[in-house]
Each structure stands twice: as C-alpha cells, then as structure tokens.
Amino acid sequence: MAEAVREELSALGAIFCGPNEWEVLSLSETDGTVFRILTRAEGFMDADIPLQLVFHLPVNYPSCLPGIVVNSEHLTRAECEIVKEKLLEQAETLLSEPMVHELVLWIQQNLRHILKRPETGGGSEKCTSAASTTVDDGLWMTLLHLDHMRAKTKYVKTVEKWASDLRLTGRLMFMGKIILILLQGDRNNIKEYLILQKTCKVDVDSSGKKCKEKMISVLFETKVQTEHKRFLAFEVKEYSSLDELQKEFETAGLKKLFSEFVLRLVK
C-alpha cells in the first residue's frame, strides 16, 4: 500500500470516528482497499438523509478513480445510481491526490441539488423494466457458488435485500450441500453485488463470530442470450434432487451451463 493511501486511511479513521461511521472491509496488496463510511447529507425540505458510501481504492489509486457504491434507505436505487455517477464525475477533477474526504464533503453539500425533485414515494422503483423482454437490453448473467451458509436465515435475507436494492433477478438455489446464486441484471449492478458479497460480514464462523464470505466463486458470466429465460424476480428455491435442479436450468435455457459448471460440483 502506498504511503499516501495509508495516511489517507488513517486520517479518514480519525475524521469518521463516531459509532459505525467508519469500517475497513478488506485490505489487499493486489486488490486494493475497501472501506465503508456512514454519513448524512441534507436532502429535500432540509431533511438529513443517511448515506452508506463504500469506496474501493485500487492499488494504483489515486492515479485512477475509486470504485464507489451508494446505498440509502431514503433513496431509490435510481437516485443512488445518480449520486454515484456525480461522485465519480467529481472524482475525475481530483485525480492524483487523496480525494475521499473531499468527495464526502462534496456530497454532503450537494445532495439536495443532485436529486432536484421532491420525493414521490418511488412508485416507479417497483416497476420491472420493459427492456427485459428484448434481446439488446444489456442484461448480464452470473452464476456463483457458495461453499456453505452457517447463519442461513440471516444470510438469505441479506442476499434478497442486495438483489432487491440492485434490481437483480434470478435464483438462490439449495440442493443438498450445493448452494448457487444465479443473477441477472445490469453488469455494473452485478459487480456491486460481488463487492458487497465479498466485503460485508454476511455469515458466522465456527465460533459464531460474524465473518465475511471467503469461499465464493464465480462459475460463469455472460451477456443474456436469446435462448435464455428472463427472470422477473429474485426467488429462493430448495430442490430435493439433482434432476429437479437440472430442470430449473433447462427451463431457463441453461442446459449447457448446468452440464459444464454445476454437474462437476456433485462429482
């Protein structure tokens, strides 16, 4: 880790020193640093809006842009995406220098101007995209394999929430000891899901202590093709046999995917 980045992280930890305001999620010499900041920004009608900002600093940061994920229970997913885009635009003006604190200050001062319109209850957020029935809609699909879930009930609820927040559809599938997650959606949203999956404490270890998911693998990723079924929702399903699981894949137009990647999990 570069000394400038180390100093920036130390400064951020001192600045965001309130309860749960700051948490380093992962440190890696090859993948960089991921951390979370909880802050508040003034929204419409002078109301404070809580924001969760997850930053990924690549190893060559600050010569390149950080990755940013924005979440808030008070904003729709579309509004979170707008906030992220504006933060990245601002980050481009700060390249080659430590920028995270500047970005947090900037969003605190500018959130109300970015959102522009009064909140309307987010009714459109519940709508599924009409583009989901077309071929050239930019949908991507990823198949993930989890080794185990110890705190299954909490883990499943977390996965369902992330899929909902990121407007991803698909399946969380259980068959014996096999656990698979099939995701469809915008490729950037799938990448954000993977960041959350790998950096948040979603399970517990053998001693019952909260832990991050270290045993997840990406089995397959592709753009959704004509023969692939479009999932309209994200569902959790249990299968009593391998044949039943295979039928799910075949119905979705994923027979080849099942043969190449799923079957070998049971051998």
mmCIF file of C-alpha atoms in Angstrom:
data_model
loop_
_atom_site.group_PDB
_atom_site.id
_atom_site.type_symbol
_atom_site.label_atom_id
_atom_site.label_comp_id
_atom_site.label_asym_id
_atom_site.label_seq_id
_atom_site.Cartn_x
_atom_site.Cartn_y
_atom_site.Cartn_z
ATOM 1 C CA MET A 1 0.000 0.000 0.000
ATOM 2 C CA ALA A 2 1.345 3.441 -0.965
ATOM 3 C CA GLU A 3 2.259 5.698 1.949
ATOM 4 C CA ALA A 4 -0.140 8.412 0.722
ATOM 5 C CA VAL A 5 -3.031 5.945 0.808
ATOM 6 C CA ARG A 6 -2.007 4.707 4.248
ATOM 7 C CA GLU A 7 -2.004 8.288 5.522
ATOM 8 C CA GLU A 8 -5.393 8.969 3.906
ATOM 9 C CA LEU A 9 -6.927 5.912 5.581
ATOM 10 C CA SER A 10 -5.514 6.974 8.937
ATOM 11 C CA ALA A 11 -6.954 10.469 8.500
ATOM 12 C CA LEU A 12 -10.358 9.119 7.464
ATOM 13 C CA GLY A 13 -10.439 6.872 10.526
ATOM 14 C CA ALA A 14 -9.785 9.904 12.727
ATOM 15 C CA ILE A 15 -12.396 12.069 10.972
ATOM 16 C CA PHE A 16 -15.181 9.483 10.902
ATOM 17 C CA CYS A 17 -14.760 8.339 14.484
ATOM 18 C CA GLY A 18 -18.418 8.184 15.534
ATOM 19 C CA PRO A 19 -20.281 4.914 16.186
ATOM 20 C CA ASN A 20 -20.283 2.799 12.996
ATOM 21 C CA GLU A 21 -19.182 5.771 10.859
ATOM 22 C CA TRP A 22 -16.071 4.015 9.515
ATOM 23 C CA GLU A 23 -15.135 0.417 8.787
ATOM 24 C CA VAL A 24 -12.345 -1.090 6.707
ATOM 25 C CA LEU A 25 -13.869 -4.083 4.894
ATOM 26 C CA SER A 26 -10.785 -5.506 3.198
ATOM 27 C CA LEU A 27 -7.078 -4.783 2.647
ATOM 28 C CA SER A 28 -5.111 -6.413 -0.165
ATOM 29 C CA GLU A 29 -1.770 -5.727 -1.816
ATOM 30 C CA THR A 30 -3.230 -6.930 -5.135
ATOM 31 C CA ASP A 31 -6.903 -5.824 -4.990
ATOM 32 C CA GLY A 32 -6.562 -2.600 -3.033
ATOM 33 C CA THR A 33 -8.634 -1.394 -0.093
ATOM 34 C CA VAL A 34 -12.385 -1.422 0.501
ATOM 35 C CA PHE A 35 -13.991 0.576 3.304
ATOM 36 C CA ARG A 36 -17.377 1.925 4.327
ATOM 37 C CA ILE A 37 -18.336 5.406 5.524
ATOM 38 C CA LEU A 38 -21.700 6.261 7.067
ATOM 39 C CA THR A 39 -22.609 9.932 6.771
ATOM 40 C CA ARG A 40 -25.604 12.214 6.381
ATOM 41 C CA ALA A 41 -26.410 14.831 3.762
ATOM 42 C CA GLU A 42 -29.099 17.470 3.507
ATOM 43 C CA GLY A 43 -31.910 16.424 1.180
ATOM 44 C CA PHE A 44 -35.242 17.981 0.351
ATOM 45 C CA MET A 45 -37.003 20.194 2.880
ATOM 46 C CA ASP A 46 -33.802 20.308 4.958
ATOM 47 C CA ALA A 47 -34.193 16.651 5.946
ATOM 48 C CA ASP A 48 -30.988 14.754 6.749
ATOM 49 C CA ILE A 49 -30.587 11.674 4.547
ATOM 50 C CA PRO A 50 -28.309 8.876 5.822
ATOM 51 C CA LEU A 51 -25.860 7.610 3.219
ATOM 52 C CA GLN A 52 -23.692 4.491 3.184
ATOM 53 C CA LEU A 53 -20.703 5.024 0.911
ATOM 54 C CA VAL A 54 -18.471 2.058 0.076
ATOM 55 C CA PHE A 55 -15.158 3.018 -1.537
ATOM 56 C CA HIS A 56 -12.785 0.643 -3.317
ATOM 57 C CA LEU A 57 -9.310 2.120 -3.736
ATOM 58 C CA PRO A 58 -7.409 0.138 -6.409
ATOM 59 C CA VAL A 59 -3.671 -0.400 -5.946
ATOM 60 C CA ASN A 60 -2.854 2.445 -8.381
ATOM 61 C CA TYR A 61 -5.177 4.941 -6.622
ATOM 62 C CA PRO A 62 -5.148 7.977 -6.610
ATOM 63 C CA SER A 63 -3.876 7.857 -10.197
ATOM 64 C CA CYS A 64 -7.178 6.158 -11.075
ATOM 65 C CA LEU A 65 -10.746 6.602 -9.886
ATOM 66 C CA PRO A 66 -12.012 4.774 -6.812
ATOM 67 C CA GLY A 67 -14.920 2.387 -7.075
ATOM 68 C CA ILE A 68 -17.998 3.737 -5.286
ATOM 69 C CA VAL A 69 -21.211 2.085 -4.100
ATOM 70 C CA VAL A 70 -24.006 4.278 -2.703
ATOM 71 C CA ASN A 71 -26.841 2.958 -0.543
ATOM 72 C CA SER A 72 -29.590 4.682 1.426
ATOM 73 C CA GLU A 73 -32.938 3.516 2.735
ATOM 74 C CA HIS A 74 -34.266 7.017 1.972
ATOM 75 C CA LEU A 75 -33.358 6.976 -1.732
ATOM 76 C CA THR A 76 -34.486 4.820 -4.623
ATOM 77 C CA ARG A 77 -31.942 2.669 -6.420
ATOM 78 C CA ALA A 78 -32.071 5.036 -9.401
ATOM 79 C CA GLU A 79 -31.285 8.003 -7.138
ATOM 80 C CA CYS A 80 -28.371 6.102 -5.585
ATOM 81 C CA GLU A 81 -27.018 5.491 -9.088
ATOM 82 C CA ILE A 82 -27.286 9.205 -9.899
ATOM 83 C CA VAL A 83 -25.412 10.086 -6.710
ATOM 84 C CA LYS A 84 -22.675 7.569 -7.574
ATOM 85 C CA GLU A 85 -22.293 8.974 -11.096
ATOM 86 C CA LYS A 86 -21.989 12.534 -9.775
ATOM 87 C CA LEU A 87 -19.404 11.435 -7.201
ATOM 88 C CA LEU A 88 -17.331 9.781 -9.936
ATOM 89 C CA GLU A 89 -17.571 12.928 -12.075
ATOM 90 C CA GLN A 90 -16.298 14.956 -9.133
ATOM 91 C CA ALA A 91 -13.548 12.383 -8.507
ATOM 92 C CA GLU A 92 -12.237 12.937 -12.038
ATOM 93 C CA THR A 93 -11.383 16.521 -11.044
ATOM 94 C CA LEU A 94 -9.347 15.257 -8.082
ATOM 95 C CA LEU A 95 -7.163 12.614 -9.731
ATOM 96 C CA SER A 96 -3.614 12.128 -8.431
ATOM 97 C CA GLU A 97 -4.454 13.383 -4.940
ATOM 98 C CA PRO A 98 -6.253 11.873 -1.928
ATOM 99 C CA MET A 99 -9.918 12.548 -2.586
ATOM 100 C CA VAL A 100 -12.246 10.525 -0.370
ATOM 101 C CA HIS A 101 -12.808 13.173 2.308
ATOM 102 C CA GLU A 102 -13.292 15.796 -0.396
ATOM 103 C CA LEU A 103 -15.919 13.583 -2.046
ATOM 104 C CA VAL A 104 -17.795 13.059 1.223
ATOM 105 C CA LEU A 105 -17.806 16.802 1.924
ATOM 106 C CA TRP A 106 -18.948 17.472 -1.632
ATOM 107 C CA ILE A 107 -21.928 15.098 -1.452
ATOM 108 C CA GLN A 108 -22.910 16.493 1.949
ATOM 109 C CA GLN A 109 -23.106 19.949 0.372
ATOM 110 C CA ASN A 110 -24.616 18.994 -2.987
ATOM 111 C CA LEU A 111 -27.021 16.084 -2.471
ATOM 112 C CA ARG A 112 -30.136 18.256 -2.500
ATOM 113 C CA HIS A 113 -29.049 19.836 -5.796
ATOM 114 C CA ILE A 114 -28.298 16.451 -7.389
ATOM 115 C CA LEU A 115 -31.688 14.966 -6.566
ATOM 116 C CA LYS A 116 -33.527 18.139 -7.672
ATOM 117 C CA ARG A 117 -37.108 16.858 -7.339
ATOM 118 C CA PRO A 118 -39.250 16.160 -4.267
ATOM 119 C CA GLU A 119 -39.538 12.515 -3.294
ATOM 120 C CA THR A 120 -42.664 10.933 -4.689
ATOM 121 C CA GLY A 121 -42.668 7.625 -2.870
ATOM 122 C CA GLY A 122 -40.548 5.880 -5.509
ATOM 123 C CA GLY A 123 -43.510 4.205 -7.216
ATOM 124 C CA SER A 124 -41.560 3.701 -10.417
ATOM 125 C CA GLU A 125 -38.919 1.772 -8.471
ATOM 126 C CA LYS A 126 -41.282 -1.187 -8.219
ATOM 127 C CA CYS A 127 -41.697 -1.461 -11.980
ATOM 128 C CA THR A 128 -39.753 -4.114 -13.880
ATOM 129 C CA SER A 129 -38.023 -2.796 -16.946
ATOM 130 C CA ALA A 130 -39.876 -3.196 -20.190
ATOM 131 C CA ALA A 131 -36.494 -3.764 -21.790
ATOM 132 C CA SER A 132 -36.304 -7.119 -20.027
ATOM 133 C CA THR A 133 -38.278 -8.671 -22.880
ATOM 134 C CA THR A 134 -35.845 -7.553 -25.566
ATOM 135 C CA VAL A 135 -32.569 -9.075 -26.713
ATOM 136 C CA ASP A 136 -30.368 -5.967 -26.787
ATOM 137 C CA ASP A 137 -31.173 -4.745 -23.275
ATOM 138 C CA GLY A 138 -27.657 -5.103 -21.883
ATOM 139 C CA LEU A 139 -28.690 -7.779 -19.379
ATOM 140 C CA TRP A 140 -25.887 -9.903 -17.966
ATOM 141 C CA MET A 141 -25.984 -13.148 -16.071
ATOM 142 C CA THR A 142 -23.612 -14.541 -13.439
ATOM 143 C CA LEU A 143 -23.590 -17.910 -11.667
ATOM 144 C CA LEU A 144 -21.997 -18.004 -8.203
ATOM 145 C CA HIS A 145 -21.164 -20.949 -5.948
ATOM 146 C CA LEU A 146 -21.113 -20.704 -2.150
ATOM 147 C CA ASP A 147 -19.354 -23.329 -0.065
ATOM 148 C CA HIS A 148 -21.697 -23.091 2.925
ATOM 149 C CA MET A 149 -24.064 -20.935 4.993
ATOM 150 C CA ARG A 150 -23.917 -21.237 8.764
ATOM 151 C CA ALA A 151 -26.365 -18.421 9.613
ATOM 152 C CA LYS A 152 -28.703 -19.380 6.785
ATOM 153 C CA THR A 153 -31.790 -17.316 7.678
ATOM 154 C CA LYS A 154 -29.860 -14.047 8.038
ATOM 155 C CA TYR A 155 -27.660 -14.814 5.050
ATOM 156 C CA VAL A 156 -30.671 -15.445 2.790
ATOM 157 C CA LYS A 157 -32.372 -12.206 3.886
ATOM 158 C CA THR A 158 -29.171 -10.281 3.165
ATOM 159 C CA VAL A 159 -28.857 -11.763 -0.329
ATOM 160 C CA GLU A 160 -32.523 -10.979 -1.039
ATOM 161 C CA LYS A 161 -32.045 -7.367 0.099
ATOM 162 C CA TRP A 162 -28.935 -6.861 -2.041
ATOM 163 C CA ALA A 163 -30.692 -8.314 -5.088
ATOM 164 C CA SER A 164 -33.679 -6.038 -4.494
ATOM 165 C CA ASP A 165 -31.547 -2.914 -3.914
ATOM 166 C CA LEU A 166 -29.526 -3.575 -7.069
ATOM 167 C CA ARG A 167 -32.563 -4.564 -9.153
ATOM 168 C CA LEU A 168 -31.171 -8.024 -9.840
ATOM 169 C CA THR A 169 -33.364 -11.033 -10.598
ATOM 170 C CA GLY A 170 -32.617 -14.747 -10.564
ATOM 171 C CA ARG A 171 -32.410 -17.574 -8.062
ATOM 172 C CA LEU A 172 -30.764 -18.530 -4.775
ATOM 173 C CA MET A 173 -30.725 -22.314 -5.108
ATOM 174 C CA PHE A 174 -30.196 -25.027 -2.497
ATOM 175 C CA MET A 175 -29.793 -28.700 -3.399
ATOM 176 C CA GLY A 176 -28.252 -30.815 -0.660
ATOM 177 C CA LYS A 177 -24.910 -29.141 0.136
ATOM 178 C CA ILE A 178 -24.849 -27.245 -3.165
ATOM 179 C CA ILE A 179 -25.593 -23.505 -2.909
ATOM 180 C CA LEU A 180 -25.838 -21.485 -6.120
ATOM 181 C CA ILE A 181 -26.766 -17.874 -6.843
ATOM 182 C CA LEU A 182 -27.888 -17.036 -10.386
ATOM 183 C CA LEU A 183 -28.100 -13.298 -11.031
ATOM 184 C CA GLN A 184 -29.468 -11.343 -13.989
ATOM 185 C CA GLY A 185 -29.272 -7.590 -14.393
ATOM 186 C CA ASP A 186 -27.075 -4.651 -15.279
ATOM 187 C CA ARG A 187 -23.431 -5.695 -15.329
ATOM 188 C CA ASN A 188 -22.339 -2.842 -13.064
ATOM 189 C CA ASN A 189 -25.017 -3.802 -10.544
ATOM 190 C CA ILE A 190 -23.783 -7.397 -10.577
ATOM 191 C CA LYS A 191 -20.258 -6.116 -9.899
ATOM 192 C CA GLU A 192 -21.603 -4.062 -6.987
ATOM 193 C CA TYR A 193 -23.310 -7.193 -5.670
ATOM 194 C CA LEU A 194 -19.999 -9.067 -5.768
ATOM 195 C CA ILE A 195 -18.282 -6.271 -3.830
ATOM 196 C CA LEU A 196 -20.978 -6.488 -1.147
ATOM 197 C CA GLN A 197 -20.834 -10.292 -1.109
ATOM 198 C CA LYS A 198 -17.075 -10.348 -0.628
ATOM 199 C CA THR A 199 -16.654 -7.410 1.752
ATOM 200 C CA CYS A 200 -19.634 -7.461 4.142
ATOM 201 C CA LYS A 201 -19.996 -9.750 7.140
ATOM 202 C CA VAL A 202 -22.823 -11.979 5.936
ATOM 203 C CA ASP A 203 -22.203 -15.205 7.847
ATOM 204 C CA VAL A 204 -20.697 -16.521 11.082
ATOM 205 C CA ASP A 205 -17.613 -18.673 11.591
ATOM 206 C CA SER A 206 -17.397 -21.913 13.562
ATOM 207 C CA SER A 207 -17.266 -19.929 16.822
ATOM 208 C CA GLY A 208 -20.373 -17.910 15.966
ATOM 209 C CA LYS A 209 -18.469 -14.707 15.200
ATOM 210 C CA LYS A 210 -19.630 -12.603 12.239
ATOM 211 C CA CYS A 211 -17.414 -13.093 9.190
ATOM 212 C CA LYS A 212 -17.054 -12.167 5.538
ATOM 213 C CA GLU A 213 -17.681 -14.598 2.699
ATOM 214 C CA LYS A 214 -14.285 -16.005 1.706
ATOM 215 C CA MET A 215 -15.461 -19.150 -0.110
ATOM 216 C CA ILE A 216 -17.444 -17.805 -3.039
ATOM 217 C CA SER A 217 -16.528 -18.495 -6.660
ATOM 218 C CA VAL A 218 -17.794 -17.074 -9.936
ATOM 219 C CA LEU A 219 -18.565 -20.100 -12.104
ATOM 220 C CA PHE A 220 -19.793 -18.289 -15.190
ATOM 221 C CA GLU A 221 -20.562 -14.826 -16.569
ATOM 222 C CA THR A 222 -22.125 -13.890 -19.903
ATOM 223 C CA LYS A 223 -24.452 -11.453 -21.594
ATOM 224 C CA VAL A 224 -28.012 -12.805 -21.607
ATOM 225 C CA GLN A 225 -28.668 -14.505 -24.950
ATOM 226 C CA THR A 226 -31.834 -15.004 -26.982
ATOM 227 C CA GLU A 227 -32.357 -18.545 -25.694
ATOM 228 C CA HIS A 228 -32.024 -17.550 -22.046
ATOM 229 C CA LYS A 229 -35.107 -17.012 -19.894
ATOM 230 C CA ARG A 230 -35.548 -13.561 -18.345
ATOM 231 C CA PHE A 231 -36.256 -13.920 -14.644
ATOM 232 C CA LEU A 232 -38.890 -11.442 -13.454
ATOM 233 C CA ALA A 233 -37.980 -11.670 -9.749
ATOM 234 C CA PHE A 234 -35.332 -12.968 -7.374
ATOM 235 C CA GLU A 235 -36.519 -16.162 -5.651
ATOM 236 C CA VAL A 236 -35.112 -18.557 -3.070
ATOM 237 C CA LYS A 237 -35.734 -22.190 -4.020
ATOM 238 C CA GLU A 238 -34.934 -25.576 -2.482
ATOM 239 C CA TYR A 239 -34.537 -28.663 -4.704
ATOM 240 C CA SER A 240 -34.940 -32.215 -3.473
ATOM 241 C CA SER A 241 -32.897 -33.834 -6.255
ATOM 242 C CA LEU A 242 -30.298 -33.118 -8.891
ATOM 243 C CA ASP A 243 -32.891 -33.834 -11.593
ATOM 244 C CA GLU A 244 -35.138 -31.119 -10.171
ATOM 245 C CA LEU A 245 -32.262 -28.631 -10.164
ATOM 246 C CA GLN A 246 -31.342 -29.610 -13.718
ATOM 247 C CA LYS A 247 -34.924 -28.997 -14.848
ATOM 248 C CA GLU A 248 -34.731 -25.445 -13.448
ATOM 249 C CA PHE A 249 -31.637 -24.758 -15.560
ATOM 250 C CA GLU A 250 -33.105 -26.380 -18.662
ATOM 251 C CA THR A 251 -36.328 -24.370 -18.357
ATOM 252 C CA ALA A 252 -34.207 -21.220 -18.233
ATOM 253 C CA GLY A 253 -32.344 -22.221 -21.412
ATOM 254 C CA LEU A 254 -29.201 -23.015 -19.418
ATOM 255 C CA LYS A 255 -28.737 -26.723 -20.101
ATOM 256 C CA LYS A 256 -25.144 -26.270 -21.288
ATOM 257 C CA LEU A 257 -24.327 -24.112 -18.262
ATOM 258 C CA PHE A 258 -25.644 -26.832 -15.950
ATOM 259 C CA SER A 259 -23.626 -29.564 -17.690
ATOM 260 C CA GLU A 260 -20.366 -27.611 -17.713
ATOM 261 C CA PHE A 261 -20.399 -25.962 -14.296
ATOM 262 C CA VAL A 262 -22.987 -27.479 -11.957
ATOM 263 C CA LEU A 263 -22.576 -31.191 -12.551
ATOM 264 C CA ARG A 264 -18.921 -31.125 -11.578
ATOM 265 C CA LEU A 265 -19.880 -29.787 -8.154
ATOM 266 C CA VAL A 266 -21.512 -33.117 -7.292
ATOM 267 C CA LYS A 267 -18.739 -35.371 -8.583
#
